[in-house]
Amino acid sequence: MSSIVDTSFLNFSFTNSIYGKYTQVQKNSYIKSIQSQEGAANTKISALGKLLNSLEELKTSLEGIKTESLKIMKAEVSDEGILTATASSSATEGLYSVRVDRTAKSHTLYSRIYPAENSAVGTGMLTIRIGDNIGVDLNITESRKTLSRIKDVLNASDANVNASLAKEASGYRLVISAKDSGDGNKINIIVSDDDLNNTDSNGLSALSYDTNTAKNMTESTPPYNAVLFADSSFFEKTENEITDAITGVTMKLLKENNKFPVYITVSEDQSSLIFEKLDSFVEAYNNVVKLVDELQDTSGIMKRDSSVGYLRNSLTDIQTKTYNNSTLRSLGFKFDTKDIMSLDIGKMNSAMISNLSNVTTTLNSLAGELETTVNSYIDSIIPGQQDTYRTLINEYIKAEKTTYKSFNR
């Protein structure tokens, strides 16, 4: 006896099985494609970030070859035991006469001698006032009453003083100096002694130094302003670092000598510092060229990016352009077949000796023009491209989510 079997459901099941595998392959292929494009966009953002950093370094190097940066001045002093001097690019060549009548000094006090570092001084309140400033109150408790601990309290405070212990044959003195020099920074120490006598030399009042009460500490150095004459002009300053007596020159006064002047000779310094700045520019320029070539070679991630290609052209254009009626090659810049720059130091040095003004003006013109291009990439072109790729990535993420939903319904 034969039986009749309904096989239609088998055909339906088989068909659904094939369709399921087909749709799964479709989904995986589509998602893989989306993820690949997303990965490529992330890689481009990273590559553009690397290019941005390289251009920032080039921009910094361009600042270094501008006229004012290349103008390096030096100051030579006839007696460095009296003062030292440095010159900035704003200094003017010349011979300057300086007489130091007095150096600025910080007010310094010292106490009587105590047998040991941990000798007890006393307890109470110290009020330290510098000049006309508001006083700083320091509570000297039982645990702080020794010479050493009082020194530590002073140094840890906001009283604007330095404290130390000076060792002598018979013991130690507490030495207190104002951090700032000048006659407006006189130290005043007012004591509120726990022994109820604020003026005697016992207890904490031994550290008193106040015109209205008692001066039990001894003044070793009065507070003084610096006094000097620079090219016959009188100056009085609270510090020994003088920046405004001679334009562009910073002096540090070390010792006073009111009998004889010190001579400062300011001149242009044709030293290796100029070549260090030029070397920095050459290195930064070559780094950008190499990176652009890497990004745009046959397998480069940015090989079809026209803006990166335009940047490459802008960089190589400097080889043939004229700046201030001069070319870079005439100054000693050289370029190989891959547009990598180098510097003929001898030729550049000769050009500087022959006409320094022409060299610096040419380099300034180059820096200004190239900086315009670099700034456009730093400020807008590269950030704009990165934002475009970030927008694409967000779209890819949305497409991936939509794909999952579509195939899983």
Coordinates of C-alpha atoms in Angstrom, one line a residue:
M1 CA 0.0 0.0 0.0
S2 CA 1.4 3.2 -1.0
S3 CA 1.2 6.4 1.1
I4 CA 0.9 10.0 0.0
V5 CA 3.2 12.4 1.8
D6 CA 2.8 16.2 1.6
T7 CA 6.4 17.6 1.0
S8 CA 5.4 21.2 0.4
F9 CA 6.5 22.2 3.9
L10 CA 10.0 20.7 3.2
N11 CA 10.4 22.8 0.1
F12 CA 9.3 25.9 2.0
S13 CA 11.7 25.2 4.8
F14 CA 14.6 24.6 2.3
T15 CA 13.8 27.8 0.5
N16 CA 13.8 29.8 3.8
S17 CA 17.1 28.2 4.8
I18 CA 18.8 29.4 1.6
Y19 CA 17.2 32.8 1.9
G20 CA 18.4 33.1 5.5
K21 CA 22.0 32.3 4.5
Y22 CA 21.7 34.7 1.6
T23 CA 20.5 37.6 3.7
Q24 CA 23.1 36.9 6.3
V25 CA 25.9 37.1 3.7
Q26 CA 24.3 40.3 2.4
K27 CA 24.2 41.8 5.9
N28 CA 27.8 40.8 6.7
S29 CA 29.1 42.2 3.4
Y30 CA 27.2 45.5 3.7
I31 CA 28.3 46.0 7.3
K32 CA 31.9 45.1 6.5
S33 CA 31.8 47.7 3.7
I34 CA 30.4 50.3 6.1
Q35 CA 33.0 49.5 8.7
S36 CA 35.8 49.7 6.2
Q37 CA 34.7 53.2 5.1
E38 CA 34.4 54.2 8.8
G39 CA 37.9 52.9 9.4
A40 CA 39.3 54.8 6.4
A41 CA 37.7 58.0 7.6
N42 CA 39.3 57.5 11.1
T43 CA 42.6 56.9 9.5
K44 CA 42.3 60.1 7.5
I45 CA 41.4 62.1 10.6
S46 CA 44.6 60.7 12.3
A47 CA 46.7 61.5 9.2
L48 CA 45.4 65.0 9.1
G49 CA 46.2 65.4 12.8
K50 CA 49.8 64.3 12.1
L51 CA 50.0 66.8 9.3
L52 CA 48.5 69.5 11.5
N53 CA 51.3 68.9 14.1
S54 CA 54.0 69.0 11.5
L55 CA 52.6 72.3 10.2
E56 CA 52.6 73.8 13.7
E57 CA 56.3 73.0 14.0
L58 CA 56.9 74.6 10.6
K59 CA 55.0 77.7 11.8
T60 CA 57.2 78.0 14.9
S61 CA 60.3 77.7 12.8
L62 CA 59.0 80.5 10.5
E63 CA 58.7 82.8 13.5
G64 CA 62.4 82.1 14.1
I65 CA 63.5 83.4 10.7
K66 CA 61.6 86.6 10.7
T67 CA 63.7 89.8 10.7
E68 CA 63.4 90.6 14.4
S69 CA 64.1 87.0 15.5
L70 CA 67.2 86.7 13.3
K71 CA 68.6 90.0 14.6
I72 CA 70.7 88.6 17.5
M73 CA 72.4 91.2 19.6
K74 CA 75.2 90.7 22.1
A75 CA 76.4 92.8 25.0
E76 CA 80.0 92.7 26.2
V77 CA 80.9 94.2 29.6
S78 CA 84.3 95.7 30.5
D79 CA 84.1 94.5 34.1
E80 CA 81.8 91.6 34.8
G81 CA 82.7 91.8 38.5
I82 CA 80.5 94.9 38.7
L83 CA 77.7 93.9 36.4
T84 CA 76.6 91.5 33.7
A85 CA 74.5 92.4 30.6
T86 CA 72.5 90.7 27.9
A87 CA 71.0 92.3 24.8
S88 CA 67.7 91.6 23.0
S89 CA 66.9 92.2 19.4
S90 CA 65.5 95.6 20.2
A91 CA 68.9 96.9 21.5
T92 CA 70.9 99.4 19.4
E93 CA 74.5 99.0 18.6
G94 CA 76.7 101.3 20.6
L95 CA 79.0 101.9 23.5
Y96 CA 77.3 102.6 26.8
S97 CA 78.7 103.9 30.1
V98 CA 77.3 102.6 33.4
R99 CA 78.3 103.6 37.0
V100 CA 77.0 101.6 39.9
D101 CA 76.8 103.8 42.9
R102 CA 74.9 101.3 45.0
T103 CA 73.4 97.8 44.6
A104 CA 69.9 97.0 45.9
K105 CA 69.9 95.2 49.2
S106 CA 67.4 93.2 51.2
H107 CA 66.8 94.1 54.8
T108 CA 68.5 91.5 57.0
L109 CA 68.3 91.0 60.8
Y110 CA 69.9 88.6 63.2
S111 CA 69.2 87.5 66.7
R112 CA 71.4 87.0 69.8
I113 CA 73.3 83.8 70.1
Y114 CA 71.5 80.7 71.4
P115 CA 73.5 77.6 72.6
A116 CA 71.8 75.1 70.2
E117 CA 69.5 74.8 67.2
N118 CA 66.8 73.4 69.5
S119 CA 67.2 76.1 72.2
A120 CA 63.9 77.4 73.5
V121 CA 63.1 81.0 72.6
G122 CA 59.6 81.5 73.8
T123 CA 55.9 81.4 73.0
G124 CA 53.4 84.0 71.8
M125 CA 52.6 85.8 68.6
L126 CA 55.0 87.1 66.0
T127 CA 53.6 89.7 63.5
I128 CA 55.8 90.1 60.5
R129 CA 55.2 93.3 58.4
I130 CA 57.2 94.2 55.3
G131 CA 57.2 97.9 54.5
D132 CA 53.6 99.2 54.4
N133 CA 52.1 95.8 53.8
I134 CA 49.6 94.1 56.1
G135 CA 51.3 92.1 58.8
V136 CA 51.3 88.3 58.9
D137 CA 50.5 86.7 62.3
L138 CA 52.5 83.6 63.3
N139 CA 51.4 81.7 66.4
I140 CA 54.5 80.4 68.2
T141 CA 53.1 77.6 70.3
E142 CA 54.9 75.3 72.8
S143 CA 55.7 72.9 70.0
R144 CA 57.2 75.7 67.8
K145 CA 59.2 77.6 70.4
T146 CA 62.7 76.4 69.5
L147 CA 65.1 78.4 67.3
S148 CA 64.9 75.8 64.6
R149 CA 61.1 75.5 64.6
I150 CA 60.6 79.2 64.5
K151 CA 62.9 79.3 61.4
D152 CA 60.7 76.7 59.8
V153 CA 57.5 78.6 60.7
L154 CA 58.9 81.7 59.1
N155 CA 59.9 80.0 55.9
A156 CA 56.5 78.2 55.6
S157 CA 54.5 81.4 56.1
D158 CA 53.4 84.1 53.7
A159 CA 55.4 86.7 55.5
N160 CA 57.7 87.2 52.4
V161 CA 60.9 86.5 54.4
N162 CA 63.7 84.0 54.3
A163 CA 65.0 82.6 57.6
S164 CA 68.1 80.6 58.4
L165 CA 70.4 79.7 61.2
A166 CA 74.0 81.0 61.3
K167 CA 76.4 78.8 63.2
E168 CA 79.1 80.6 65.2
A169 CA 81.7 79.5 67.6
S170 CA 79.5 79.8 70.7
G171 CA 76.1 78.8 69.2
Y172 CA 73.5 79.8 66.6
R173 CA 71.7 83.0 65.5
L174 CA 68.4 83.3 63.7
V175 CA 68.8 85.3 60.5
I176 CA 65.8 86.9 58.8
S177 CA 65.9 88.5 55.4
A178 CA 63.2 90.2 53.3
K179 CA 62.7 88.3 50.1
D180 CA 62.5 91.5 48.1
S181 CA 65.2 94.2 48.1
G182 CA 64.7 97.9 48.2
D183 CA 64.2 100.5 50.9
G184 CA 60.4 100.0 50.7
N185 CA 60.8 96.4 52.1
K186 CA 61.9 97.0 55.6
I187 CA 61.1 94.2 58.1
N188 CA 59.1 95.0 61.2
I189 CA 58.6 92.3 63.8
I190 CA 56.0 93.0 66.5
V191 CA 55.9 90.5 69.4
S192 CA 53.1 89.6 71.8
D193 CA 55.0 87.5 74.3
D194 CA 53.3 85.0 76.5
D195 CA 55.4 86.1 79.4
L196 CA 53.5 89.5 79.1
N197 CA 56.7 91.5 78.5
N198 CA 56.9 92.4 74.8
T199 CA 60.0 94.6 75.0
D200 CA 62.7 92.7 77.0
S201 CA 65.2 90.4 75.5
N202 CA 63.8 87.3 77.2
G203 CA 61.3 84.9 75.7
L204 CA 59.8 85.5 72.3
S205 CA 60.3 89.3 72.6
A206 CA 64.0 88.7 72.0
L207 CA 63.0 88.6 68.3
S208 CA 61.3 92.0 68.4
Y209 CA 62.3 94.6 65.8
D210 CA 59.9 97.5 65.8
T211 CA 60.5 101.2 65.9
N212 CA 57.5 101.7 68.3
T213 CA 58.3 98.9 70.8
A214 CA 61.8 97.3 70.8
K215 CA 64.6 96.5 68.5
N216 CA 66.1 93.4 70.1
M217 CA 67.3 91.9 66.9
T218 CA 70.3 93.5 65.1
E219 CA 70.3 94.9 61.6
S220 CA 73.1 93.5 59.5
T221 CA 72.0 94.9 56.2
P222 CA 69.7 97.9 55.8
P223 CA 67.2 97.9 52.9
Y224 CA 68.6 99.9 49.9
N225 CA 67.5 100.7 46.4
A226 CA 70.0 100.4 43.6
V227 CA 71.5 103.6 42.4
L228 CA 73.2 103.9 39.0
F229 CA 74.0 106.3 36.2
A230 CA 73.6 105.0 32.6
D231 CA 75.0 107.3 30.0
S232 CA 74.7 110.1 32.6
S233 CA 71.0 109.4 33.3
F234 CA 70.1 108.7 37.0
F235 CA 68.2 105.6 38.0
E236 CA 67.0 104.3 41.3
K237 CA 65.6 100.8 41.4
T238 CA 64.4 98.4 44.1
E239 CA 66.1 95.4 42.4
N240 CA 69.5 94.7 40.9
E241 CA 68.1 93.5 37.6
I242 CA 67.7 96.6 35.5
T243 CA 65.7 96.4 32.2
D244 CA 64.9 100.0 31.3
A245 CA 68.1 102.0 31.7
I246 CA 69.4 101.0 28.2
T247 CA 66.9 100.1 25.6
G248 CA 67.0 96.3 24.9
V249 CA 69.7 95.6 27.5
T250 CA 69.1 93.8 30.8
M251 CA 71.8 94.4 33.4
K252 CA 72.4 92.6 36.7
L253 CA 74.2 94.7 39.2
L254 CA 76.7 92.7 41.3
K255 CA 78.9 95.1 43.0
E256 CA 79.1 98.9 43.5
N257 CA 81.9 101.0 42.3
N258 CA 81.1 104.7 42.2
K259 CA 84.6 105.8 41.1
F260 CA 84.9 104.1 37.7
P261 CA 82.3 103.4 35.0
V262 CA 81.7 100.1 33.3
Y263 CA 81.4 100.0 29.6
I264 CA 78.8 97.9 27.7
T265 CA 79.4 97.3 24.0
V266 CA 76.3 96.3 22.1
S267 CA 76.7 94.8 18.6
E268 CA 75.1 92.3 16.3
D269 CA 76.1 88.7 17.0
Q270 CA 76.8 86.8 13.8
S271 CA 76.9 83.6 15.8
S272 CA 75.7 80.0 15.3
L273 CA 72.4 81.0 16.9
I274 CA 71.3 82.3 13.5
F275 CA 72.2 79.1 11.8
E276 CA 70.4 77.1 14.6
K277 CA 67.2 79.0 13.6
L278 CA 67.8 78.3 9.9
D279 CA 68.4 74.6 10.7
S280 CA 65.1 74.4 12.6
F281 CA 63.3 75.9 9.6
V282 CA 65.0 73.5 7.2
E283 CA 64.2 70.5 9.4
A284 CA 60.5 71.5 9.9
Y285 CA 60.1 72.2 6.1
N286 CA 61.5 68.9 5.1
N287 CA 59.3 67.0 7.7
V288 CA 56.2 68.5 6.1
V289 CA 57.4 67.7 2.6
K290 CA 58.2 64.1 3.5
L291 CA 54.9 63.6 5.3
V292 CA 52.9 65.0 2.4
D293 CA 54.7 62.7 0.0
E294 CA 54.0 59.8 2.3
L295 CA 50.3 60.6 2.5
Q296 CA 50.0 61.1 -1.3
D297 CA 52.1 58.2 -2.7
T298 CA 50.4 55.4 -4.7
S299 CA 49.3 53.6 -1.5
G300 CA 48.9 56.8 0.6
I301 CA 45.7 57.4 2.5
M302 CA 45.4 60.9 1.1
K303 CA 46.5 60.3 -2.5
R304 CA 43.3 61.7 -4.0
D305 CA 43.1 64.7 -1.6
S306 CA 43.5 67.9 -3.7
S307 CA 44.1 70.2 -0.8
V308 CA 47.1 68.2 0.4
G309 CA 48.4 68.3 -3.2
Y310 CA 48.0 72.0 -3.2
L311 CA 50.0 72.3 0.0
R312 CA 52.8 70.3 -1.6
N313 CA 52.8 72.7 -4.6
S314 CA 52.9 75.7 -2.2
L315 CA 55.9 74.3 -0.4
T316 CA 57.9 73.6 -3.6
D317 CA 57.1 77.0 -5.2
I318 CA 59.5 78.6 -2.8
Q319 CA 62.4 77.1 -4.8
T320 CA 61.8 79.4 -7.8
K321 CA 60.1 82.4 -6.2
T322 CA 61.8 85.8 -5.7
Y323 CA 61.7 87.4 -2.3
N324 CA 63.1 90.9 -2.0
N325 CA 64.7 90.5 -5.4
S326 CA 66.6 87.4 -4.2
T327 CA 66.0 83.7 -4.6
L328 CA 66.6 81.2 -1.8
R329 CA 69.2 79.4 -3.9
S330 CA 71.2 82.7 -4.1
L331 CA 71.4 82.7 -0.3
G332 CA 72.6 79.1 0.0
F333 CA 69.5 77.0 0.1
K334 CA 69.6 73.8 -2.0
F335 CA 66.9 71.4 -3.0
D336 CA 67.4 67.8 -4.2
T337 CA 65.3 65.9 -6.7
K338 CA 62.7 65.1 -4.0
D339 CA 62.5 68.8 -3.0
I340 CA 64.3 68.2 0.2
M341 CA 66.0 71.3 1.4
S342 CA 69.5 71.8 2.8
L343 CA 71.7 74.8 3.6
D344 CA 75.1 75.7 2.3
I345 CA 76.4 77.3 5.4
G346 CA 79.4 78.9 3.7
K347 CA 77.3 80.5 1.0
M348 CA 74.8 81.8 3.6
N349 CA 77.5 83.1 5.8
S350 CA 79.1 85.0 2.8
A351 CA 75.7 86.4 1.9
M352 CA 75.3 87.7 5.5
I353 CA 78.7 89.3 5.6
S354 CA 78.1 90.9 2.2
N355 CA 74.6 92.2 2.9
L356 CA 72.9 91.1 6.2
S357 CA 70.0 93.4 5.7
N358 CA 69.2 91.8 2.4
V359 CA 69.3 88.3 3.9
T360 CA 67.1 89.1 6.8
T361 CA 64.6 91.0 4.6
T362 CA 64.5 88.1 2.1
L363 CA 63.9 85.5 4.9
N364 CA 61.3 87.7 6.5
S365 CA 59.4 87.9 3.1
L366 CA 59.6 84.2 2.7
A367 CA 58.4 83.5 6.3
G368 CA 55.5 85.9 5.9
E369 CA 54.3 84.4 2.6
L370 CA 54.7 80.8 3.6
E371 CA 53.1 81.5 7.0
T372 CA 49.9 82.7 5.2
T373 CA 49.6 79.3 3.5
V374 CA 50.5 77.3 6.7
N375 CA 48.0 79.3 8.8
S376 CA 45.2 78.6 6.4
Y377 CA 45.8 74.9 6.8
I378 CA 46.2 75.1 10.5
D379 CA 43.2 77.4 11.1
S380 CA 40.6 76.2 8.6
I381 CA 41.5 73.7 5.9
I382 CA 42.6 70.7 8.0
P383 CA 40.1 71.2 10.9
G384 CA 37.4 71.5 8.2
Q385 CA 38.4 68.3 6.6
Q386 CA 38.5 66.5 9.9
D387 CA 35.0 67.7 10.7
T388 CA 33.8 66.4 7.3
Y389 CA 35.2 63.0 8.1
R390 CA 33.7 63.0 11.6
T391 CA 30.3 63.8 10.0
L392 CA 30.8 60.8 7.6
I393 CA 31.7 58.5 10.5
N394 CA 28.4 59.5 12.2
E395 CA 26.5 58.6 9.0
Y396 CA 28.3 55.3 8.8
I397 CA 27.4 54.5 12.4
K398 CA 23.8 55.3 11.6
A399 CA 23.8 53.2 8.4
E400 CA 25.3 50.2 10.4
K401 CA 22.5 50.4 13.0
T402 CA 19.9 50.7 10.2
T403 CA 21.4 47.6 8.5
Y404 CA 21.2 45.5 11.7
K405 CA 17.5 46.5 12.2
S406 CA 16.6 45.8 8.5
F407 CA 18.0 42.3 8.5
N408 CA 16.8 41.3 11.9
R409 CA 13.2 42.2 11.4

